Coordinates of N, CA, C and O in Angstrom, one line a residue:
V1 N -13.1 22.1 -16.3 CA -12.3 21.3 -15.7 C -12.9 20.1 -14.6 O -14.0 20.9 -13.7
R2 N -12.8 19.1 -14.9 CA -13.6 18.2 -14.0 C -13.1 17.5 -12.7 O -12.6 18.4 -12.5
V3 N -13.7 17.1 -12.0 CA -13.2 16.4 -10.8 C -12.0 16.1 -10.8 O -11.3 15.4 -11.4
R4 N -11.3 17.3 -9.4 CA -9.7 16.8 -9.1 C -9.4 16.7 -8.3 O -10.1 17.2 -7.4
L5 N -8.3 15.5 -7.7 CA -8.1 15.2 -6.4 C -6.8 15.3 -6.3 O -6.0 14.6 -7.1
L6 N -6.2 15.4 -5.3 CA -4.8 15.4 -4.7 C -4.4 14.9 -3.4 O -4.9 15.5 -2.3
R7 N -3.6 14.1 -3.5 CA -3.1 13.8 -1.9 C -2.2 14.2 -1.6 O -1.2 14.6 -2.0
A8 N -2.5 15.0 -0.3 CA -1.5 15.7 0.3 C -1.0 14.9 1.8 O -1.7 15.2 2.8
G9 N -0.1 14.4 1.9 CA 0.5 13.4 3.0 C -0.3 12.8 3.0 O -0.9 11.8 2.5
T10 N -0.9 11.7 3.6 CA -0.7 10.6 4.8 C -2.9 10.7 5.1 O -3.1 10.2 4.7
N11 N -3.1 11.9 5.9 CA -4.2 11.8 5.9 C -5.0 12.3 5.6 O -6.4 13.3 6.5
E12 N -4.8 13.3 4.0 CA -5.8 14.8 3.8 C -5.3 14.6 2.2 O -4.7 14.1 2.1
F13 N -6.8 15.3 1.5 CA -6.4 15.2 0.1 C -7.3 17.1 0.0 O -8.2 17.2 0.8
F14 N -7.1 17.2 -1.2 CA -7.6 18.0 -1.6 C -8.5 18.1 -2.9 O -8.5 17.0 -4.1
V15 N -10.0 18.4 -3.1 CA -11.2 18.7 -4.4 C -11.1 19.9 -4.8 O -10.8 20.9 -4.5
W16 N -11.2 19.9 -6.0 CA -11.7 21.0 -7.2 C -12.0 21.2 -8.6 O -12.2 19.6 -8.8
G17 N -12.9 21.6 -8.9 CA -13.1 20.8 -10.2 C -14.9 20.8 -10.4 O -15.8 22.2 -9.8
R18 N -15.5 20.4 -11.2 CA -17.0 20.8 -11.9 C -17.7 19.9 -10.0 O -17.3 18.8 -9.6
G19 N -18.5 20.4 -9.9 CA -19.2 19.9 -8.9 C -21.1 20.6 -8.5 O -21.3 20.2 -7.8
N20 N -21.2 20.6 -9.6 CA -22.7 20.9 -9.9 C -23.9 20.0 -9.6 O -24.8 19.7 -9.4
E21 N -23.3 18.3 -9.3 CA -23.9 17.4 -9.1 C -23.0 16.8 -7.7 O -23.9 15.9 -7.1
G22 N -22.4 17.6 -7.0 CA -21.8 17.3 -6.2 C -20.8 16.2 -5.7 O -20.6 15.6 -4.6
Q23 N -20.5 16.3 -7.0 CA -19.4 15.1 -6.8 C -18.0 15.8 -6.3 O -17.7 14.6 -6.0
L24 N -18.1 16.6 -5.7 CA -17.0 16.9 -5.3 C -16.9 16.7 -3.2 O -16.2 16.3 -2.5
G25 N -18.3 16.5 -3.3 CA -18.5 15.7 -1.8 C -18.1 17.0 -0.8 O -17.9 16.3 0.6
L26 N -18.5 17.9 -0.7 CA -18.3 19.1 -0.2 C -19.8 19.6 0.7 O -19.4 20.4 1.5
G27 N -20.3 18.8 0.2 CA -21.8 19.0 0.9 C -22.8 20.2 0.4 O -24.0 20.8 0.7
F28 N -22.8 20.7 -0.4 CA -23.0 21.6 -1.8 C -22.9 21.4 -2.9 O -22.1 20.9 -3.6
R29 N -23.6 21.4 -3.8 CA -23.5 21.8 -5.6 C -23.1 22.9 -5.9 O -23.9 23.6 -6.8
K30 N -22.1 23.0 -6.2 CA -21.5 23.9 -6.9 C -19.8 24.0 -7.0 O -19.5 23.1 -6.6
S31 N -19.6 24.3 -7.9 CA -18.1 24.0 -9.1 C -17.1 24.6 -8.3 O -17.4 26.1 -6.9
Q32 N -15.7 24.5 -7.7 CA -14.8 25.0 -7.1 C -13.5 25.1 -8.1 O -12.8 24.1 -8.8
L33 N -13.1 26.4 -7.9 CA -12.0 26.6 -8.7 C -11.0 26.5 -8.6 O -9.3 26.1 -9.2
S34 N -10.5 26.4 -7.0 CA -9.1 26.1 -6.8 C -9.2 25.1 -5.4 O -10.3 24.9 -5.0
P35 N -8.3 24.4 -5.6 CA -8.1 23.3 -4.4 C -8.8 23.6 -2.8 O -8.4 24.6 -2.7
V36 N -9.8 22.7 -2.5 CA -10.2 23.0 -0.9 C -9.7 21.2 -0.3 O -10.3 21.0 -0.8
R37 N -9.2 21.4 1.0 CA -8.8 20.4 1.6 C -10.6 19.8 1.7 O -11.2 20.7 2.2
Y38 N -10.3 18.7 1.8 CA -11.4 18.0 1.5 C -11.6 17.6 3.4 O -11.0 17.1 4.4
P39 N -12.6 18.4 4.0 CA -12.6 18.2 5.4 C -13.6 17.0 6.1 O -13.7 17.1 7.6
Y40 N -14.2 16.3 5.6 CA -14.2 15.2 6.5 C -13.7 13.8 7.0 O -14.4 13.1 7.1
I41 N -12.7 13.6 6.2 CA -12.0 12.6 6.6 C -10.5 13.2 8.0 O -9.9 14.6 7.3
H42 N -11.3 12.5 8.8 CA -9.5 12.8 9.6 C -8.9 11.6 10.8 O -9.8 10.8 10.7
N43 N -7.8 11.7 10.5 CA -6.7 10.9 11.3 C -7.1 9.2 10.8 O -7.2 8.6 11.3
T44 N -7.3 9.3 9.6 CA -7.7 8.1 8.7 C -6.7 8.4 7.7 O -6.5 8.9 6.5
R45 N -5.6 6.9 7.5 CA -4.5 7.3 6.2 C -5.6 6.8 5.0 O -6.6 6.2 4.7
I46 N -5.3 7.4 3.9 CA -6.0 7.5 2.6 C -4.9 6.9 1.9 O -3.6 6.6 1.8
I47 N -5.6 5.3 1.4 CA -4.9 4.8 0.8 C -4.8 4.6 -0.8 O -4.1 4.5 -1.4
S48 N -6.2 5.1 -1.4 CA -6.4 5.5 -3.0 C -7.4 6.8 -3.3 O -8.2 7.0 -2.0
L49 N -7.0 7.4 -4.4 CA -8.0 7.9 -4.2 C -8.4 8.0 -6.3 O -7.2 7.6 -7.3
A50 N -9.8 8.4 -6.4 CA -10.0 8.3 -8.0 C -10.9 9.3 -8.4 O -12.1 9.2 -7.3
A51 N -11.4 9.7 -9.5 CA -12.8 10.6 -9.7 C -12.7 10.3 -11.8 O -11.7 10.4 -12.3
G52 N -13.9 10.3 -11.5 CA -14.2 10.5 -13.1 C -15.7 12.4 -13.3 O -15.3 12.9 -12.2
G53 N -16.1 12.0 -14.0 CA -16.9 13.1 -14.6 C -18.1 13.4 -13.8 O -18.3 14.8 -12.9
N54 N -18.2 13.0 -12.8 CA -19.6 12.8 -11.8 C -19.2 12.0 -10.9 O -20.6 11.8 -10.0
H55 N -18.2 11.3 -10.3 CA -18.1 10.8 -9.0 C -16.7 10.9 -8.9 O -16.0 11.2 -9.2
S56 N -16.4 10.7 -7.8 CA -14.8 10.6 -6.9 C -15.2 9.4 -5.8 O -16.1 9.1 -5.5
I57 N -14.4 9.1 -5.4 CA -14.1 8.4 -4.2 C -12.8 7.7 -3.3 O -11.5 8.4 -4.3
A58 N -13.2 7.3 -2.2 CA -11.7 7.8 -1.2 C -11.4 6.6 -0.5 O -12.6 6.0 -0.1
V59 N -10.5 6.0 -0.3 CA -10.2 4.8 0.2 C -9.6 5.0 1.4 O -8.1 5.2 0.9
A60 N -10.0 4.9 2.0 CA -9.2 5.5 4.1 C -9.6 4.2 4.5 O -10.5 4.2 5.2
G61 N -8.9 3.2 5.2 CA -8.8 2.6 5.9 C -9.6 1.6 5.5 O -9.5 0.7 4.8
W62 N -10.3 0.9 6.1 CA -11.8 -0.1 5.3 C -12.8 0.8 5.1 O -13.5 0.3 4.9
W63 N -12.4 1.8 5.1 CA -13.9 2.9 4.8 C -13.8 3.5 3.4 O -12.8 3.8 2.9
W64 N -14.8 3.4 2.2 CA -15.2 4.1 1.3 C -16.0 5.2 1.2 O -17.2 5.1 1.5
W65 N -15.7 6.1 0.5 CA -16.4 7.3 0.4 C -16.9 7.4 -1.0 O -15.8 7.2 -1.3
W66 N -18.3 7.6 -1.1 CA -18.7 7.6 -3.0 C -19.7 9.4 -2.8 O -20.4 9.7 -1.8
W67 N -19.2 9.7 -3.8 CA -20.6 11.0 -3.9 C -20.5 11.0 -5.4 O -19.1 10.7 -6.1
G68 N -21.4 11.6 -5.7 CA -22.1 11.9 -6.8 C -23.1 12.7 -7.7 O -23.9 12.5 -6.7
G69 N -22.7 12.6 -8.9 CA -24.3 13.0 -8.9 C -25.4 11.8 -9.8 O -25.2 11.1 -10.0

């Protein structure tokens, strides 16, 4: 499974999939087989999410978060 993102309401999303290069943005290089709430965005409206094989991006307010290998 490549990177998967799931928006859950306005202010949170879940990530899972291949994480060997840090593309899940969870602070470690390990794959995640089941969804985990992304812990680093709080009280910020999530506008858009996108994921590829080696990267993920979240647009939240004026900020972009980018992580990958």
